[in-house]
CSV table of C-alpha atoms and ligand atoms in Angstrom, one decimal:
chain,number,residue,atom,x,y,z
A,7,MET,CA,-2.4,13.7,-23.8
A,8,ALA,CA,-2.4,11.3,-25.4
A,9,VAL,CA,-6.1,9.5,-24.0
A,10,GLY,CA,-6.7,6.6,-23.4
A,11,ASP,CA,-9.6,4.5,-22.6
A,12,PHE,CA,-8.4,1.9,-20.2
A,13,VAL,CA,-10.7,2.7,-16.9
A,14,ARG,CA,-12.9,5.2,-18.8
A,15,ASP,CA,-15.9,6.9,-16.6
A,16,LYS,CA,-14.5,5.3,-13.7
A,17,VAL,CA,-14.5,7.4,-10.6
A,18,VAL,CA,-11.5,6.9,-8.2
A,19,LEU,CA,-10.6,9.0,-4.6
A,20,VAL,CA,-6.2,8.3,-4.8
A,21,THR,CA,-5.7,9.2,-1.8
A,22,GLY,CA,-2.1,10.5,-0.6
A,23,ALA,CA,-2.0,12.1,-4.2
A,24,GLY,CA,-0.7,15.2,-3.9
A,25,GLY,CA,3.1,13.4,-4.5
A,26,GLY,CA,5.3,10.8,-5.3
A,27,ILE,CA,3.0,7.5,-6.6
A,28,GLY,CA,0.2,9.0,-6.0
A,29,ARG,CA,0.7,11.3,-7.8
A,30,ASP,CA,1.8,9.3,-10.8
A,31,PHE,CA,-1.7,7.2,-10.2
A,32,ALA,CA,-4.2,10.4,-10.5
A,33,LEU,CA,-2.0,10.9,-13.8
A,34,ALA,CA,-2.2,7.9,-15.3
A,35,LEU,CA,-6.0,7.2,-14.2
A,36,ALA,CA,-6.9,10.5,-15.6
A,37,ARG,CA,-5.1,9.8,-18.8
A,38,GLU,CA,-6.4,6.4,-19.5
A,39,GLY,CA,-10.1,8.3,-19.0
A,40,ALA,CA,-11.4,8.4,-15.1
A,41,ARG,CA,-12.7,10.8,-13.5
A,42,VAL,CA,-10.2,10.9,-10.5
A,43,VAL,CA,-11.3,12.6,-6.7
A,44,VAL,CA,-6.9,13.9,-5.8
A,45,ASN,CA,-6.9,13.5,-1.8
A,46,ASP,CA,-3.8,14.5,-0.1
A,47,ILE,CA,-3.6,16.5,3.4
A,48,GLY,CA,-0.1,17.6,2.3
A,49,ALA,CA,1.6,16.4,5.2
A,50,SER,CA,5.6,16.2,5.9
A,51,VAL,CA,7.0,12.3,5.6
A,52,ASN,CA,6.5,12.4,8.7
A,53,GLY,CA,2.9,13.5,9.0
A,54,GLU,CA,3.1,17.3,10.0
A,55,GLY,CA,1.3,20.2,8.8
A,56,GLN,CA,-1.3,20.8,5.9
A,57,ASP,CA,-1.1,22.2,2.4
A,58,LEU,CA,-4.0,22.0,0.1
A,59,THR,CA,-2.5,23.3,-2.6
A,60,ARG,CA,-0.6,20.2,-3.4
A,61,ALA,CA,-3.8,18.5,-3.9
A,62,GLN,CA,-4.6,20.8,-6.2
A,63,GLY,CA,-1.7,21.2,-8.3
A,64,VAL,CA,-2.5,17.6,-9.0
A,65,VAL,CA,-6.0,19.1,-10.2
A,66,ASP,CA,-4.4,21.5,-12.2
A,67,GLU,CA,-2.3,19.7,-14.1
A,68,ILE,CA,-4.8,16.6,-14.6
A,69,THR,CA,-7.0,19.5,-16.0
A,70,ALA,CA,-4.2,21.0,-17.9
A,71,LEU,CA,-3.9,17.9,-19.7
A,72,GLY,CA,-7.5,18.0,-20.7
A,73,GLY,CA,-8.5,15.2,-17.4
A,74,VAL,CA,-11.3,15.2,-14.9
A,75,ALA,CA,-10.2,15.8,-11.7
A,76,VAL,CA,-11.0,17.7,-8.4
A,77,ALA,CA,-9.3,18.0,-5.5
A,78,ASN,CA,-10.0,17.0,-1.8
A,79,GLY,CA,-7.8,17.8,1.5
A,80,ASP,CA,-9.3,15.3,3.7
A,81,SER,CA,-7.4,13.2,6.6
A,82,VAL,CA,-7.7,9.7,5.8
A,83,ALA,CA,-6.8,9.6,9.4
A,84,ASP,CA,-10.2,10.6,10.2
A,85,TRP,CA,-13.8,9.0,9.7
A,86,GLU,CA,-15.6,11.9,9.2
A,87,ALA,CA,-13.3,12.8,7.0
A,88,ALA,CA,-13.4,9.7,4.9
A,89,ASN,CA,-16.7,9.6,4.1
A,90,ARG,CA,-17.0,13.4,3.4
A,91,MET,CA,-14.4,12.4,0.2
A,92,VAL,CA,-16.1,9.8,-0.7
A,93,LYS,CA,-19.3,11.7,-0.8
A,94,GLN,CA,-17.1,14.2,-2.5
A,95,ALA,CA,-16.6,12.0,-5.2
A,96,VAL,CA,-20.1,10.8,-5.6
A,97,ASP,CA,-21.4,14.2,-5.5
A,98,ALA,CA,-19.2,15.4,-7.9
A,99,PHE,CA,-19.3,12.4,-10.2
A,100,GLY,CA,-21.7,11.0,-9.6
A,101,ARG,CA,-20.7,7.0,-8.4
A,102,ILE,CA,-17.2,5.7,-7.6
A,103,ASP,CA,-15.3,2.8,-9.0
A,104,CYS,CA,-13.0,2.6,-7.7
A,105,VAL,CA,-10.3,4.0,-3.9
A,106,ILE,CA,-6.8,3.3,-3.7
A,107,ASN,CA,-5.1,3.7,-0.4
A,108,ASN,CA,-2.1,5.2,-1.1
A,109,ALA,CA,-2.1,8.3,1.6
A,110,GLY,CA,1.4,8.1,4.4
A,111,ILE,CA,3.7,8.3,6.8
A,112,LEU,CA,6.9,7.0,8.6
A,113,ARG,CA,7.8,7.9,12.1
A,114,ASP,CA,10.6,5.3,12.3
A,115,ARG,CA,12.0,4.4,15.1
A,116,PHE,CA,13.8,1.5,16.9
A,117,PHE,CA,11.1,-0.2,19.0
A,118,HIS,CA,12.4,-0.2,22.4
A,119,ASN,CA,12.7,3.7,21.6
A,120,MET,CA,9.2,4.1,19.8
A,121,ASN,CA,6.8,5.5,22.0
A,122,ILE,CA,3.0,5.3,21.8
A,123,ASP,CA,2.8,8.7,19.6
A,124,GLU,CA,4.8,7.5,16.8
A,125,TRP,CA,2.9,4.1,17.3
A,126,ARG,CA,-0.1,5.9,17.2
A,127,ALA,CA,0.5,8.5,14.7
A,128,VAL,CA,1.3,5.6,12.2
A,129,ILE,CA,-1.1,3.0,12.4
A,130,ASP,CA,-4.0,6.0,12.5
A,131,VAL,CA,-2.9,6.9,8.5
A,132,HIS,CA,-2.1,3.6,7.3
A,133,LEU,CA,-4.4,0.8,9.0
A,134,ASN,CA,-7.6,2.8,10.2
A,135,GLY,CA,-7.3,5.3,7.1
A,136,ALA,CA,-7.3,2.0,4.6
A,137,PHE,CA,-10.7,0.5,7.0
A,138,TYR,CA,-11.9,4.1,7.1
A,139,VAL,CA,-11.8,5.3,3.5
A,140,SER,CA,-12.7,1.8,2.3
A,141,ARG,CA,-15.7,1.3,4.6
A,142,ALA,CA,-17.1,4.6,3.6
A,143,ALA,CA,-17.4,3.2,0.0
A,144,ALA,CA,-18.3,0.1,0.6
A,145,PRO,CA,-21.6,0.9,0.5
A,146,TYR,CA,-21.3,2.2,-3.0
A,147,PHE,CA,-19.9,-0.8,-4.5
A,148,LYS,CA,-21.6,-2.7,-2.6
A,149,SER,CA,-25.2,-1.7,-4.0
A,150,GLN,CA,-24.0,-0.7,-7.5
A,151,GLU,CA,-22.5,-4.6,-7.2
A,152,SER,CA,-18.8,-3.4,-8.6
A,153,GLY,CA,-15.6,-1.7,-6.7
A,154,SER,CA,-12.6,-1.9,-6.3
A,155,TYR,CA,-9.8,-0.9,-4.0
A,156,ILE,CA,-6.0,-1.3,-4.0
A,157,HIS,CA,-4.5,-0.3,-0.9
A,158,MET,CA,-0.3,0.1,-1.3
A,159,VAL,CA,1.6,-2.4,1.4
A,160,SER,CA,5.7,-2.7,1.6
A,161,THR,CA,8.0,-4.9,1.6
A,162,SER,CA,8.4,-3.5,5.4
A,163,GLY,CA,5.6,-5.2,6.1
A,164,LEU,CA,6.2,-8.4,3.8
A,165,ILE,CA,9.1,-9.0,4.8
A,166,GLY,CA,10.8,-7.0,7.2
A,167,ASN,CA,12.7,-4.0,8.3
A,168,LEU,CA,14.6,-2.4,11.0
A,169,GLY,CA,13.1,0.6,13.2
A,170,GLN,CA,9.7,0.6,11.1
A,171,ALA,CA,7.3,-1.4,13.6
A,172,ASN,CA,4.7,0.8,13.7
A,173,TYR,CA,4.5,0.9,9.2
A,174,SER,CA,5.6,-3.3,9.3
A,175,ALA,CA,1.9,-4.1,11.4
A,176,ALA,CA,0.6,-1.4,10.0
A,177,LYS,CA,1.2,-2.8,6.1
A,178,LEU,CA,0.9,-6.0,7.3
A,179,GLY,CA,-2.6,-5.6,9.1
A,180,ILE,CA,-3.7,-4.0,5.5
A,181,VAL,CA,-2.7,-7.1,4.0
A,182,ALA,CA,-5.3,-9.0,6.3
A,183,LEU,CA,-7.4,-5.9,6.4
A,184,SER,CA,-7.7,-6.2,2.5
A,185,LYS,CA,-8.4,-10.0,2.0
A,186,SER,CA,-10.6,-9.7,4.5
A,187,ILE,CA,-12.9,-6.9,2.1
A,188,ALA,CA,-12.2,-10.1,-0.6
A,189,MET,CA,-13.3,-12.5,1.1
A,190,ASP,CA,-16.3,-10.7,2.5
A,191,MET,CA,-17.4,-8.7,-0.7
A,192,ALA,CA,-17.0,-10.9,-3.3
A,193,ARG,CA,-20.8,-11.3,-3.5
A,194,PHE,CA,-21.2,-8.6,-4.5
A,195,ASN,CA,-18.3,-8.5,-7.3
A,196,VAL,CA,-16.1,-5.8,-5.6
A,197,ARG,CA,-12.1,-6.9,-5.2
A,198,SER,CA,-9.4,-5.6,-3.1
A,199,ASN,CA,-5.5,-5.8,-4.1
A,200,CYS,CA,-2.3,-5.2,-2.4
A,201,ILE,CA,0.5,-3.1,-4.2
A,202,SER,CA,3.7,-3.8,-2.5
A,203,PRO,CA,5.8,-0.2,-4.3
A,204,PHE,CA,9.7,0.2,-4.6
A,205,ALA,CA,10.0,3.4,-6.0
A,206,TRP,CA,12.5,6.5,-5.6
A,207,SER,CA,9.8,9.1,-3.4
A,208,ARG,CA,10.5,11.4,-0.7
A,209,MET,CA,9.6,8.6,1.7
A,210,ILE,CA,13.2,6.7,0.8
A,211,GLY,CA,14.3,10.4,-0.4
A,212,SER,CA,16.1,11.1,2.9
A,213,MET,CA,18.2,7.0,3.2
A,214,PRO,CA,21.5,8.5,4.5
A,215,THR,CA,24.8,8.8,1.5
A,216,GLU,CA,27.8,8.5,3.6
A,217,THR,CA,30.0,4.9,2.6
A,218,PRO,CA,30.2,3.9,-1.2
A,219,GLU,CA,28.1,1.5,-0.3
A,220,GLN,CA,25.0,3.5,0.8
A,221,GLN,CA,26.3,5.9,-2.3
A,222,ALA,CA,25.4,3.2,-4.6
A,223,ARG,CA,22.3,1.6,-2.7
A,224,VAL,CA,20.8,4.8,-3.0
A,225,GLU,CA,21.9,5.5,-7.4
A,226,ARG,CA,20.2,1.9,-7.6
A,227,LEU,CA,17.0,3.3,-5.9
A,228,GLN,CA,16.7,6.5,-7.9
A,229,LYS,CA,16.4,4.3,-11.0
A,230,MET,CA,12.8,3.1,-9.3
A,231,GLU,CA,10.7,6.2,-10.8
A,232,THR,CA,7.3,6.6,-9.2
A,233,SER,CA,5.5,6.1,-12.7
A,234,LYS,CA,6.0,2.7,-12.8
A,235,ILE,CA,3.9,1.8,-10.2
A,236,ALA,CA,0.6,3.2,-12.3
A,237,PRO,CA,0.4,0.7,-15.2
A,238,LEU,CA,-0.9,-2.3,-12.7
A,239,ALA,CA,-2.7,0.1,-10.4
A,240,VAL,CA,-4.4,1.2,-13.8
A,241,PHE,CA,-4.7,-2.6,-15.4
A,242,LEU,CA,-6.8,-3.2,-11.4
A,243,ALA,CA,-8.9,-0.6,-11.1
A,244,SER,CA,-9.9,-1.7,-14.8
A,245,ASP,CA,-12.6,-4.1,-15.6
A,246,ALA,CA,-9.5,-6.4,-17.2
A,247,ALA,CA,-9.3,-7.0,-13.6
A,248,ALA,CA,-12.8,-8.4,-13.3
A,249,LYS,CA,-11.4,-11.5,-11.7
A,250,VAL,CA,-8.1,-10.5,-9.4
A,251,SER,CA,-8.8,-10.2,-6.0
A,252,GLY,CA,-7.4,-11.6,-2.7
A,253,GLN,CA,-3.2,-10.6,-4.7
A,254,ILE,CA,-0.6,-9.0,-3.3
A,255,PHE,CA,1.7,-8.1,-5.9
A,256,ALA,CA,5.2,-6.2,-6.0
A,257,VAL,CA,6.5,-3.4,-8.5
A,258,ARG,CA,9.6,-2.3,-8.8
A,259,ALA,CA,11.2,-0.1,-11.6
A,260,ASN,CA,9.5,-2.8,-15.1
A,261,GLU,CA,9.3,-5.9,-12.5
A,262,ILE,CA,6.1,-7.2,-11.4
A,263,PHE,CA,6.1,-10.1,-8.6
A,264,LEU,CA,3.1,-12.2,-7.0
A,265,MET,CA,3.6,-12.3,-3.6
A,266,SER,CA,3.6,-15.3,-1.7
A,267,GLN,CA,0.8,-15.3,0.8
A,268,ILE,CA,1.4,-17.5,4.4
A,269,ARG,CA,0.4,-21.0,4.5
A,270,PRO,CA,2.2,-23.9,6.8
A,271,LEU,CA,5.5,-25.0,5.7
A,272,ARG,CA,6.4,-28.2,7.2
A,273,ALA,CA,4.3,-29.9,10.2
A,274,MET,CA,5.3,-32.9,12.8
A,275,HIS,CA,2.9,-34.6,14.3
A,276,THR,CA,2.5,-37.7,17.3
A,277,ALA,CA,-0.3,-39.8,18.7
A,278,GLU,CA,1.3,-39.2,21.6
A,279,GLY,CA,1.4,-35.2,21.5
A,280,TRP,CA,3.8,-33.2,22.6
A,281,THR,CA,6.8,-32.5,25.7
A,282,PRO,CA,8.1,-29.9,25.5
A,283,GLN,CA,10.9,-32.1,25.8
A,284,SER,CA,10.1,-33.9,23.0
A,285,VAL,CA,9.4,-30.8,20.9
A,286,ALA,CA,13.4,-30.0,21.6
A,287,GLU,CA,14.4,-33.3,20.6
A,288,ARG,CA,12.0,-33.7,17.7
A,289,VAL,CA,10.0,-31.0,16.3
A,290,LEU,CA,13.5,-28.7,16.5
A,291,PRO,CA,15.7,-29.9,14.2
A,292,ALA,CA,13.1,-31.6,11.8
A,293,LEU,CA,11.3,-27.7,11.4
A,294,LYS,CA,14.9,-26.2,12.0
A,295,PRO,CA,16.2,-26.4,8.7
A,296,SER,CA,13.4,-24.6,7.7
A,297,PHE,CA,12.8,-21.9,9.7
A,298,TYR,CA,13.1,-17.5,8.2
A,299,ALA,CA,16.2,-15.8,8.7
A,300,LEU,CA,15.6,-12.6,10.0
A,301,ASP,CA,15.3,-10.7,6.3
A,302,ARG,CA,14.9,-7.2,5.6
A,303,SER,CA,13.5,-6.4,2.1
A,304,GLN,CA,17.0,-6.0,0.8
A,305,ASP,CA,17.8,-9.4,1.7
A,306,VAL,CA,15.4,-11.1,-0.1
A,307,PHE,CA,14.9,-8.0,-3.3
A,308,ASP,CA,18.7,-8.8,-3.6
A,309,TRP,CA,18.7,-7.9,-7.5
A,310,ASP,CA,19.1,-4.4,-9.5
A,311,PRO,CA,15.7,-3.1,-10.2
A,312,VAL,CA,15.7,-4.3,-13.6
B,114,LIG,P1,4.8,10.4,-0.4
B,114,LIG,O1,5.1,10.7,1.2
B,114,LIG,O2,5.6,11.0,-1.7
B,114,LIG,O3,3.5,10.1,-0.5
B,114,LIG,C1,2.4,10.2,0.4
B,114,LIG,C2,1.4,10.9,0.8
B,114,LIG,O4,0.9,10.9,1.4
B,114,LIG,C3,2.5,12.6,0.8
B,114,LIG,O5,1.9,13.6,-0.4
B,114,LIG,C4,1.3,13.1,2.1
B,114,LIG,O6,1.4,14.3,1.9
B,114,LIG,C5,-0.3,12.3,2.2
B,114,LIG,N1,-0.3,12.0,3.6
B,114,LIG,C6,-0.4,11.5,4.7
B,114,LIG,N2,-0.7,11.8,5.6
B,114,LIG,C7,-2.3,12.0,5.1
B,114,LIG,C8,-3.2,12.1,5.4
B,114,LIG,N3,-3.5,11.5,6.7
B,114,LIG,N4,-4.7,11.8,4.2
B,114,LIG,C9,-4.8,12.1,3.5
B,114,LIG,N5,-2.9,11.7,3.2
B,114,LIG,C10,-1.9,12.2,3.6
B,114,LIG,O7,5.1,9.0,-0.3
B,114,LIG,P2,5.4,7.8,-1.2
B,114,LIG,O8,6.8,7.1,-1.6
B,114,LIG,O9,4.5,8.1,-2.3
B,114,LIG,O10,4.0,6.8,-1.0
B,114,LIG,C11,2.9,5.8,-1.2
B,114,LIG,C12,2.4,5.0,-0.9
B,114,LIG,O11,2.9,3.8,-1.5
B,114,LIG,C13,2.3,5.2,1.2
B,114,LIG,O12,1.4,4.4,1.5
B,114,LIG,C14,4.0,4.7,1.0
B,114,LIG,O13,3.8,3.8,2.8
B,114,LIG,C15,3.6,3.2,0.0
B,114,LIG,N6,5.5,2.6,0.0
B,114,LIG,C16,5.9,3.5,-0.7
B,114,LIG,C17,7.2,2.9,-1.2
B,114,LIG,C18,8.7,3.1,-1.8
B,114,LIG,O14,9.3,2.8,-1.8
B,114,LIG,N7,7.9,4.7,-2.1
B,114,LIG,C19,8.0,1.7,-0.8
B,114,LIG,C20,6.8,1.0,0.3
B,114,LIG,C21,5.5,1.3,0.6
């Protein structure tokens, strides 16, 4: 492998790195000189089952290419296990410099039919998992006064999507978690950023292809390779990103976006105070032109990936 120096000797824990986007992170990081802990429980897309050969397979690929990596088969959705994977990084390589919270599952269902197990499973892996793994690494980052967190989020949360209340809520929760970490740990030079990827992985590979419109959409999506997300992640793990924190990026094939963050859009005020009547008569007409439609991700990103 052509080895670069962008993250030379940094120790990076990538969760859910046994396949998809995370595998490409692990390979790209190793190629740029990082030592990588490849975590993956080896679950199905909906989070069932366990296959420890998945993480080991990526470690074998990295080793065959001349890189350095170890495998971890723990679940991010377990606080003790999250501590074990961080400790494994420190035991194997003496330190930890970057955590990439990438592990993920889906349990899609319309909100009115979603059951408690579907809600909890998705919140556990995404939101709780991101907290557990980040929190487990925090004492190391604090004491060495450096560290980079990278969290994978989704336009399902940033914009919206049907049938993903659990996933959308978890992902937007991670955005707030990332901002909180960025603020709380800035005093220790610790950075935290989000990446919202678009990539053809098994996670979106089960989309229906019955109508010509659906077929065209899937063909467009297949152009968005998982490896296209890695350059931004490697950059964010590196010292070249020393000033980058609290941001939300999106990556879609060769496009990289900086996403907006929520700020007041329009305001109305009155010296007398509002009544329901005056809200209806004066506030609604003033604010209504700025209301957001019930947009889904594809309504906002409505052009072909570049
Ligand atoms: P993927 O399904 O290929 O990879 C997710 C990996 O996480 C799997 O290998 C799975 O075994 C692992 N995993 C699941 N539960 C785990 C647990 N409890 N502990 C450890 N590992 C676990 O999916 P993909 O597409 O590579 O997704 C990566 C991340 O990007 C996820 O967080 C996903 O939500 C996010 N994302 C992906 C998008 C896409 O277009 N592919 C769009 C938006 C977000």
